[in-house]
N, CA, C and O of each residue as an XYZ file, in Angstrom:
644
protein
N       0.858     -1.167      0.000
C       0.000      0.000      0.000
C       0.898      1.222      0.000
O       1.865      1.296      0.759
N       0.574      2.177     -0.854
C       1.353      3.413     -0.923
C       0.440      4.589     -0.689
O      -0.727      4.560     -1.078
N       0.956      5.616     -0.064
C       0.188      6.839      0.141
C       0.472      7.798     -0.986
O       1.563      7.792     -1.556
N      -0.490      8.611     -1.307
C      -0.338      9.599     -2.352
C       0.523     10.763     -1.875
O       0.401     11.201     -0.731
N       1.373     11.251     -2.728
C       2.170     12.430     -2.424
C       1.830     13.467     -3.477
O       2.074     13.252     -4.664
N       1.279     14.570     -3.061
C       0.929     15.626     -3.995
C       1.861     16.793     -3.759
O       2.007     17.262     -2.631
N       2.491     17.262     -4.821
C       3.411     18.397     -4.677
C       2.965     19.517     -5.581
O       2.457     19.287     -6.678
N       3.158     20.732     -5.111
C       2.817     21.905     -5.896
C       4.106     22.656     -6.142
O       4.809     23.020     -5.200
N       4.420     22.890     -7.412
C       5.668     23.582     -7.744
C       6.853     22.745     -7.320
O       6.722     21.532     -7.159
N       8.023     23.371     -7.134
C       9.200     22.663     -6.665
C       9.613     21.574     -7.630
O       8.950     21.352     -8.643
N      10.678     20.907     -7.329
C      11.188     19.884     -8.227
C      10.889     18.480     -7.763
O      11.237     17.534     -8.470
N      10.266     18.289     -6.622
C      10.026     16.927     -6.150
C       8.872     16.300     -6.912
O       7.898     16.970     -7.256
N       8.996     15.000     -7.171
C       7.966     14.273     -7.893
C       7.434     13.160     -7.018
O       8.174     12.626     -6.192
N       6.158     12.790     -7.175
C       5.660     11.652     -6.426
C       6.410     10.387     -6.849
O       6.954     10.318     -7.951
N       6.431      9.403     -5.976
C       7.090      8.149     -6.292
C       6.406      7.497     -7.480
O       5.225      7.736     -7.736
N       7.144      6.681     -8.198
C       6.589      5.974     -9.358
C       5.452      5.066     -8.897
O       5.538      4.458     -7.830
N       4.395      4.972     -9.689
C       3.275      4.100     -9.381
C       2.226      4.726     -8.487
O       1.246      4.064     -8.145
N       2.397      5.974     -8.097
C       1.437      6.651     -7.241
C       0.730      7.700     -8.081
O       1.381      8.562     -8.671
N      -0.600      7.636     -8.143
C      -1.378      8.571     -8.938
C      -1.863      9.724     -8.067
O      -2.409      9.505     -6.986
N      -1.665     10.928     -8.530
C      -2.096     12.094     -7.761
C      -3.615     12.246     -7.752
O      -4.153     12.962     -6.908
N      -4.314     11.586     -8.674
C      -5.760     11.764     -8.772
C      -6.555     10.611     -8.178
O      -7.718     10.796     -7.817
N      -5.969      9.444     -8.068
C      -6.744      8.286     -7.658
C      -6.650      7.965     -6.177
O      -7.433      7.153     -5.685
N      -5.721      8.572     -5.447
C      -5.593      8.252     -4.034
C      -4.740      7.020     -3.831
O      -3.966      6.636     -4.707
N      -4.885      6.401     -2.667
C      -4.076      5.228     -2.349
C      -4.513      4.044     -3.195
O      -5.676      3.925     -3.580
N      -3.559      3.179     -3.473
C      -3.858      1.998     -4.273
C      -3.450      0.759     -3.500
O      -2.740      0.848     -2.498
N      -3.897     -0.389     -3.962
C      -3.523     -1.649     -3.359
C      -4.654     -2.248     -2.556
O      -5.722     -1.653     -2.411
N      -4.400     -3.447     -2.034
C      -5.429     -4.205     -1.337
C      -5.915     -3.516     -0.062
O      -7.068     -3.701      0.325
N      -5.069     -2.729      0.596
C      -5.468     -2.083      1.839
C      -6.129     -0.740      1.651
O      -6.521     -0.110      2.635
N      -6.268     -0.279      0.427
C      -6.865      1.032      0.158
C      -8.378      0.969      0.335
O      -8.986     -0.063      0.052
N      -9.002      2.061      0.800
C     -10.462      2.079      0.922
C     -11.136      1.869     -0.436
O     -10.611      2.290     -1.466
N     -12.282      1.226     -0.430
C     -12.991      0.901     -1.673
C     -13.325      2.140     -2.494
O     -13.277      2.089     -3.723
N     -13.665      3.259     -1.838
C     -14.074      4.453     -2.581
C     -12.926      5.099     -3.363
O     -13.166      5.969     -4.200
N     -11.674      4.681     -3.099
C     -10.541      5.251     -3.845
C     -10.066      4.350     -4.966
O      -9.133      4.704     -5.687
N     -10.682      3.202     -5.127
C     -10.274      2.262     -6.182
C     -11.129      2.483     -7.418
O     -12.319      2.170     -7.409
N     -10.554      3.008     -8.459
C     -11.270      3.196     -9.709
C     -11.648      4.640     -9.942
O     -11.338      5.520     -9.138
N     -12.325      4.873    -11.058
C     -12.672      6.225    -11.483
C     -14.163      6.288    -11.781
O     -14.721      5.356    -12.361
N     -14.801      7.364    -11.396
C     -16.225      7.566    -11.667
C     -16.364      8.729    -12.634
O     -15.811      9.803    -12.397
N     -17.089      8.529    -13.705
C     -17.378      9.623    -14.641
C     -18.875      9.864    -14.646
O     -19.667      8.927    -14.544
N     -19.253     11.121    -14.764
C     -20.658     11.502    -14.753
C     -20.962     12.221    -16.062
O     -20.320     13.219    -16.388
N     -21.931     11.721    -16.809
C     -22.280     12.281    -18.112
C     -22.935     13.651    -17.965
O     -23.582     13.937    -16.958
N     -22.759     14.488    -18.977
C     -23.362     15.818    -18.993
C     -24.880     15.737    -18.823
O     -25.475     16.558    -18.125
N     -25.498     14.750    -19.458
C     -26.950     14.599    -19.388
C     -27.459     14.339    -17.982
O     -28.557     14.766    -17.625
N     -26.663     13.638    -17.183
C     -27.050     13.362    -15.798
C     -27.080     14.664    -15.003
O     -28.035     14.936    -14.275
N     -26.026     15.465    -15.151
C     -25.959     16.745    -14.444
C     -27.077     17.673    -14.931
O     -27.667     18.399    -14.131
N     -27.370     17.654    -16.231
C     -28.439     18.492    -16.777
C     -29.797     18.102    -16.191
O     -30.604     18.976    -15.876
N     -30.056     16.811    -16.044
C     -31.329     16.366    -15.457
C     -31.450     16.798    -14.004
O     -32.503     17.266    -13.573
N     -30.363     16.638    -13.249
C     -30.385     17.034    -11.841
C     -30.642     18.533    -11.729
O     -31.462     18.964    -10.919
N     -29.940     19.331    -12.543
C     -30.099     20.786    -12.508
C     -31.508     21.192    -12.928
O     -32.105     22.078    -12.317
N     -32.042     20.550    -13.964
C     -33.387     20.861    -14.437
C     -34.451     20.569    -13.397
O     -35.358     21.375    -13.187
N     -34.345     19.419    -12.744
C     -35.312     19.068    -11.705
C     -35.208     20.025    -10.516
O     -36.224     20.453     -9.968
N     -33.986     20.355    -10.124
C     -33.795     21.258     -8.981
C     -34.347     22.649     -9.282
O     -34.932     23.281     -8.402
N     -34.172     23.132    -10.507
C     -34.672     24.455    -10.880
C     -36.197     24.472    -10.918
O     -36.815     25.442    -10.478
N     -36.808     23.411    -11.437
C     -38.270     23.355    -11.544
C     -38.950     23.301    -10.175
O     -40.109     23.695    -10.050
N     -38.248     22.820     -9.150
C     -38.830     22.711     -7.814
C     -38.930     24.055     -7.098
O     -39.592     24.148     -6.064
N     -38.295     25.087     -7.620
C     -38.278     26.390     -6.957
C     -39.601     27.115     -7.205
O     -40.016     27.248     -8.356
N     -40.270     27.587     -6.148
C     -41.498     28.364     -6.342
C     -41.204     29.638     -7.133
O     -40.214     30.324     -6.880
N     -42.075     29.944     -8.089
C     -41.892     31.125     -8.926
C     -41.374     30.787    -10.314
O     -41.407     31.632    -11.208
N     -40.892     29.553    -10.509
C     -40.456     29.110    -11.834
C     -41.655     28.465    -12.524
O     -42.225     27.494    -12.027
N     -42.024     29.016    -13.670
C     -43.137     28.440    -14.427
C     -42.648     27.285    -15.289
O     -43.234     26.202    -15.279
N     -41.563     27.520    -16.041
C     -41.005     26.478    -16.901
C     -39.578     26.841    -17.265
O     -39.095     27.925    -16.939
N     -38.912     25.922    -17.941
C     -37.559     26.152    -18.431
C     -37.568     26.101    -19.943
O     -38.377     25.394    -20.544
N     -36.667     26.852    -20.558
C     -36.516     26.843    -22.008
C     -36.858     28.187    -22.601
O     -37.756     28.881    -22.125
N     -36.132     28.552    -23.652
C     -36.418     29.778    -24.395
C     -37.671     29.558    -25.238
O     -38.175     28.437    -25.311
N     -38.168     30.590    -25.860
C     -39.428     30.539    -26.594
C     -39.526     29.413    -27.609
O     -40.475     28.630    -27.571
N     -38.561     29.319    -28.515
C     -38.617     28.280    -29.550
C     -38.455     26.888    -28.947
O     -39.119     25.948    -29.384
N     -37.587     26.742    -27.955
C     -37.394     25.441    -27.325
C     -38.683     24.984    -26.656
O     -39.026     23.803    -26.708
N     -39.399     25.912    -26.027
C     -40.671     25.550    -25.388
C     -41.704     25.166    -26.431
O     -42.468     24.222    -26.228
N     -41.737     25.884    -27.547
C     -42.714     25.586    -28.596
C     -42.460     24.211    -29.203
O     -43.390     23.420    -29.361
N     -41.206     23.923    -29.542
C     -40.891     22.608    -30.094
C     -41.097     21.514    -29.064
O     -41.544     20.417    -29.401
N     -40.773     21.805    -27.807
C     -40.960     20.830    -26.736
C     -42.424     20.503    -26.537
O     -42.773     19.345    -26.308
N     -43.291     21.509    -26.619
C     -44.726     21.277    -26.462
C     -45.255     20.393    -27.591
O     -46.084     19.514    -27.353
N     -44.779     20.624    -28.822
C     -45.191     19.777    -29.944
C     -44.646     18.362    -29.767
O     -45.349     17.387    -30.035
N     -43.395     18.246    -29.317
C     -42.761     16.948    -29.132
C     -43.491     16.132    -28.066
O     -43.608     14.913    -28.191
N     -43.984     16.800    -27.017
C     -44.681     16.091    -25.945
C     -46.014     15.521    -26.409
O     -46.494     14.545    -25.832
N     -46.624     16.106    -27.441
C     -47.900     15.608    -27.952
C     -47.733     14.354    -28.803
O     -48.680     13.591    -28.998
N     -46.507     14.149    -29.309
C     -46.233     12.961    -30.115
C     -45.887     11.816    -29.167
O     -45.045     11.984    -28.285
N     -46.527     10.648    -29.333
C     -46.220      9.530    -28.431
C     -44.728      9.185    -28.460
O     -44.142      8.989    -29.525
N     -44.135      9.115    -27.278
C     -42.723      8.765    -27.171
C     -41.768      9.906    -27.468
O     -40.556      9.688    -27.501
N     -42.268     11.110    -27.685
C     -41.405     12.220    -28.077
C     -41.054     13.189    -26.979
O     -40.301     14.132    -27.222
N     -41.575     12.995    -25.760
C     -41.362     13.972    -24.699
C     -40.211     13.671    -23.768
O     -40.212     14.144    -22.631
N     -39.219     12.896    -24.207
C     -38.131     12.479    -23.335
C     -37.198     13.582    -22.886
O     -36.572     13.459    -21.833
N     -37.084     14.666    -23.657
C     -36.121     15.706    -23.312
C     -36.693     16.845    -22.501
O     -36.046     17.884    -22.367
N     -37.893     16.684    -21.953
C     -38.550     17.782    -21.239
C     -37.781     18.204    -19.991
O     -37.785     19.386    -19.646
N     -37.136     17.292    -19.321
C     -36.439     17.614    -18.075
C     -35.221     18.502    -18.336
O     -34.894     19.368    -17.525
N     -34.559     18.283    -19.459
C     -33.341     19.038    -19.751
C     -33.571     20.227    -20.678
O     -32.613     20.907    -21.046
N     -34.813     20.492    -21.061
C     -35.094     21.644    -21.912
C     -34.740     22.919    -21.150
O     -35.176     23.111    -20.015
N     -33.951     23.785    -21.776
C     -33.559     25.031    -21.139
C     -32.356     24.902    -20.226
O     -32.017     25.844    -19.509
N     -31.700     23.738    -20.245
C     -30.539     23.491    -19.383
C     -29.341     23.126    -20.251
O     -29.422     22.228    -21.089
N     -28.238     23.822    -20.046
C     -26.971     23.470    -20.688
C     -25.929     23.342    -19.592
O     -25.881     24.160    -18.673
N     -25.095     22.314    -19.689
C     -24.061     22.113    -18.677
C     -22.719     21.838    -19.333
O     -22.648     21.329    -20.452
N     -21.671     22.178    -18.627
C     -20.317     21.775    -18.983
C     -19.773     21.042    -17.774
O     -19.755     21.581    -16.667
N     -19.326     19.805    -17.985
C     -18.850     18.986    -16.881
C     -17.398     18.614    -17.120
O     -17.042     18.080    -18.171
N     -16.567     18.905    -16.130
C     -15.171     18.503    -16.164
C     -14.963     17.336    -15.215
O     -15.922     16.675    -14.814
N     -13.709     17.081    -14.855
C     -13.418     15.981    -13.933
C     -13.905     16.267    -12.523
O     -14.363     15.363    -11.824
N     -13.808     17.529    -12.101
C     -14.166     17.872    -10.725
C     -15.152     19.022    -10.622
O     -15.652     19.301     -9.532
N     -15.445     19.695    -11.720
C     -16.290     20.889    -11.676
C     -17.370     20.840    -12.746
O     -17.266     20.112    -13.733
N     -18.409     21.636    -12.521
C     -19.497     21.755    -13.489
C     -19.966     23.202    -13.535
O     -19.914     23.918    -12.535
N     -20.425     23.622    -14.709
C     -21.041     24.936    -14.897
C     -22.410     24.702    -15.517
O     -22.569     23.821    -16.362
N     -23.399     25.488    -15.100
C     -24.776     25.290    -15.538
C     -25.331     26.592    -16.100
O     -25.152     27.652    -15.500
N     -26.004     26.520    -17.249
C     -26.717     27.642    -17.852
C     -28.191     27.262    -17.935
O     -28.532     26.185    -18.424
N     -29.066     28.149    -17.457
C     -30.504     27.886    -17.444
C     -31.259     29.000    -18.157
O     -30.948     30.178    -17.983
N     -32.251     28.625    -18.960
C     -33.209     29.559    -19.545
C     -34.527     29.313    -18.825
O     -35.066     28.207    -18.885
N     -35.059     30.340    -18.138
C     -36.251     30.141    -17.316
C     -37.367     31.108    -17.689
O     -37.141     32.171    -18.268
N     -38.574     30.696    -17.335
C     -39.763     31.546    -17.411
C     -40.287     31.641    -15.987
O     -40.548     30.623    -15.347
N     -40.440     32.870    -15.490
C     -40.895     33.065    -14.115
C     -42.375     33.446    -14.102
O     -42.917     33.934    -15.094
N     -43.005     33.213    -12.970
C     -44.401     33.601    -12.776
C     -44.481     35.113    -12.585
O     -43.586     35.713    -11.989
N     -45.536     35.719    -13.082
C     -45.744     37.151    -12.906
C     -45.930     37.465    -11.423
O     -46.630     36.744    -10.712
N     -45.303     38.538    -10.967
C     -45.485     38.999     -9.598
C     -44.393     38.579     -8.632
O     -44.308     39.125     -7.531
N     -43.554     37.622     -9.013
C     -42.486     37.203     -8.101
C     -41.261     38.086     -8.317
O     -41.085     38.677     -9.383
N     -40.425     38.163     -7.298
C     -39.170     38.897     -7.412
C     -38.188     38.038     -8.213
O     -37.782     36.968     -7.759
N     -37.816     38.502     -9.385
C     -36.910     37.740    -10.245
C     -35.565     37.537     -9.564
O     -34.964     36.469     -9.675
N     -35.094     38.557     -8.864
C     -33.810     38.454     -8.161
C     -33.871     37.357     -7.097
O     -32.948     36.550     -6.982
N     -34.949     37.327     -6.327
C     -35.090     36.305     -5.281
C     -35.222     34.910     -5.878
O     -34.610     33.964     -5.383
N     -36.016     34.775     -6.939
C     -36.203     33.475     -7.577
C     -34.874     32.992     -8.168
O     -34.534     31.816     -8.041
N     -34.132     33.880     -8.803
C     -32.837     33.500     -9.376
C     -31.882     33.021     -8.281
O     -31.166     32.038     -8.469
N     -31.870     33.708     -7.148
C     -31.035     33.276     -6.027
C     -31.447     31.917     -5.498
O     -30.600     31.083     -5.180
N     -32.764     31.695     -5.402
C     -33.268     30.403     -4.931
C     -32.928     29.282     -5.915
O     -32.600     28.168     -5.506
N     -33.009     29.586     -7.219
C     -32.661     28.594     -8.241
C     -31.183     28.237     -8.126
O     -30.824     27.060     -8.156
N     -30.326     29.245     -7.996
C     -28.886     28.970     -7.853
C     -28.616     28.075     -6.641
O     -27.877     27.094     -6.731
N     -29.222     28.426     -5.516
C     -29.023     27.645     -4.298
C     -29.494     26.204     -4.491
O     -28.794     25.266     -4.109
N     -30.668     26.027     -5.077
C     -31.232     24.699     -5.279
C     -30.382     23.860     -6.228
O     -30.099     22.695     -5.951
N     -29.976     24.457     -7.350
C     -29.193     23.728     -8.351
C     -27.822     23.353     -7.785
O     -27.390     22.208     -7.915
N     -27.143     24.307     -7.162
C     -25.814     24.026     -6.610
C     -25.900     22.929     -5.558
O     -25.091     22.002     -5.554
N     -26.874     23.033     -4.674
C     -27.031     22.038     -3.615
C     -27.281     20.649     -4.194
O     -26.635     19.682     -3.789
N     -28.211     20.545     -5.137
C     -28.565     19.238     -5.704
C     -27.409     18.625     -6.483
O     -27.097     17.447     -6.304
N     -26.777     19.407     -7.338
C     -25.686     18.867     -8.166
C     -24.503     18.458     -7.292
O     -23.951     17.373     -7.473
N     -24.111     19.305     -6.354
C     -22.967     18.973     -5.505
C     -23.264     17.775     -4.601
O     -22.399     16.926     -4.387
N     -24.489     17.708     -4.070
C     -24.853     16.600     -3.187
C     -24.905     15.273     -3.942
O     -24.431     14.254     -3.439
N     -25.471     15.281     -5.133
C     -25.671     14.030     -5.863
C     -24.461     13.576     -6.655
O     -24.285     12.378     -6.874
N     -23.615     14.516     -7.095
C     -22.498     14.133     -7.964
C     -21.127     14.299     -7.325
O     -20.166     13.659     -7.752
N     -21.026     15.143     -6.315
C     -19.725     15.423     -5.734
C     -18.916     16.428     -6.533
O     -17.791     16.754     -6.155
N     -19.469     16.925     -7.634
C     -18.794     17.934     -8.444
C     -18.949     19.301     -7.794
O     -19.960     19.573     -7.146
N     -17.950     20.160     -7.967
C     -18.048     21.537     -7.505
C     -18.733     22.346     -8.606
O     -18.269     22.357     -9.746
N     -19.820     23.014     -8.278
C     -20.510     23.860     -9.251
C     -19.868     25.245     -9.189
O     -19.973     25.944     -8.182
N     -19.198     25.632    -10.287
C     -18.463     26.899    -10.289
C     -19.350     28.083    -10.650
O     -19.072     29.209    -10.239
N     -20.422     27.842    -11.420
C     -21.348     28.930    -11.740
C     -22.677     28.380    -12.218
O     -22.754     27.304    -12.811
N     -23.725     29.151    -11.942
C     -25.061     28.874    -12.458
C     -25.548     30.179    -13.078
O     -25.906     31.117    -12.366
N     -25.558     30.231    -14.406
C     -26.000     31.417    -15.139
C     -27.471     31.257    -15.484
O     -27.889     30.219    -15.997
N     -28.253     32.294    -15.200
C     -29.694     32.230    -15.408
C     -30.118     33.328    -16.368
O     -29.823     34.504    -16.153
N     -30.811     32.935    -17.430
C     -31.391     33.888    -18.374
C     -32.906     33.812    -18.232
O     -33.505     32.765    -18.481
N     -33.523     34.916    -17.832
C     -34.982     34.965    -17.713
C     -35.520     35.366    -19.078
O     -35.333     36.499    -19.521
N     -36.187     34.430    -19.740
C     -36.642     34.642    -21.112
C     -38.069     35.147    -21.222
O     -38.453     35.700    -22.253
N     -38.862     34.963    -20.167
C     -40.264     35.355    -20.275
C     -40.867     35.420    -18.872
O     -40.308     34.896    -17.908
N     -42.023     36.079    -18.789
C     -42.824     36.121    -17.572
C     -44.165     35.498    -17.916
O     -44.822     35.909    -18.873
N     -44.570     34.504    -17.132
C     -45.845     33.836    -17.381
C     -46.960     34.617    -16.702
O     -46.941     34.815    -15.487
N     -47.942     35.063    -17.501
C     -49.081     35.808    -16.979
C     -50.209     34.837    -16.636
O     -50.377     33.829    -17.322
N     -50.982     35.122    -15.590
C     -52.048     34.204    -15.172
C     -53.084     33.932    -16.264
O     -53.584     32.811    -16.358
N     -53.418     34.921    -17.086
C     -54.445     34.715    -18.110
C     -53.931     33.940    -19.317
O     -54.739     33.518    -20.144
N     -52.622     33.733    -19.454
C     -52.084     32.950    -20.573
C     -52.528     31.501    -20.490
O     -52.700     30.852    -21.521
N     -52.713     30.987    -19.301
C     -53.130     29.607    -19.099
C     -54.544     29.389    -19.662
O     -54.790     28.390    -20.337
N     -55.463     30.308    -19.389
C     -56.841     30.178    -19.869
C     -56.907     30.270    -21.386
O     -57.684     29.550    -22.013
N     -56.100     31.148    -21.987
C     -56.080     31.280    -23.451
C     -55.550     30.012    -24.098
O     -56.071     29.588    -25.129
N     -54.535     29.403    -23.520
C     -53.949     28.190    -24.078
C     -54.955     27.042    -24.033
O     -55.038     26.257    -24.978
N     -55.718     26.937    -22.945
C     -56.722     25.888    -22.831
C     -57.852     26.104    -23.820
O     -58.373     25.130    -24.363
N     -58.254     27.352    -24.076
C     -59.329     27.648    -25.017
C     -58.911     27.334    -26.444
O     -59.762     26.966    -27.254
N     -57.642     27.464    -26.781
C     -57.144     27.221    -28.130
C     -56.990     25.730    -28.445
O     -56.799     25.374    -29.608
N     -57.067     24.859    -27.451
C     -56.837     23.443    -27.689
C     -57.931     22.789    -28.516
O     -57.678     21.759    -29.140
N     -59.101     23.329    -28.546
C     -60.166     22.741    -29.340
C     -61.403     22.462    -28.514
O     -61.370     22.481    -27.283
N     -62.520     22.196    -29.233
C     -63.776     21.996    -28.531
C     -63.959     20.559    -28.058
O     -64.577     20.315    -27.022
N     -63.424     19.618    -28.813
C     -63.669     18.218    -28.521
C     -62.461     17.619    -27.808
O     -61.315     17.854    -28.191
N     -62.737     16.847    -26.775
C     -61.638     16.177    -26.050
C     -61.884     14.704    -26.000
O     -61.080     13.962    -25.436
């Protein structure tokens, strides 16, 4: 069993066979340090999307065209699979992640407060579930949902159900 030696600057090098990223190796090493875990961008995007949608004051995610295409896709059987990640873009590295969100907020809420709550929720969920450090959560507010828009959308669906 060998211990990891990490050096910053200077001329000293870790001993041969010791990885600075994997921790201790060998039969006596803890199980959590044996091997490498990779997390796909789509996984982080789903976690971020779900965490953002749970915040009060968020009506939906996605810019105008993305929402329109998503609504059409959801009406087609088997076509609504990307709804959770609509409006979410992520960049995932080995230890860090960055998240970009396009949101629609409810009319009457404080956009600043909702944006802060979304950041807190997304950072907490992603860091807790993945162990990645979230370096930034950028939020673009694309629209405000008005209460009467819901009634108009239902009236446009048609007479027969």
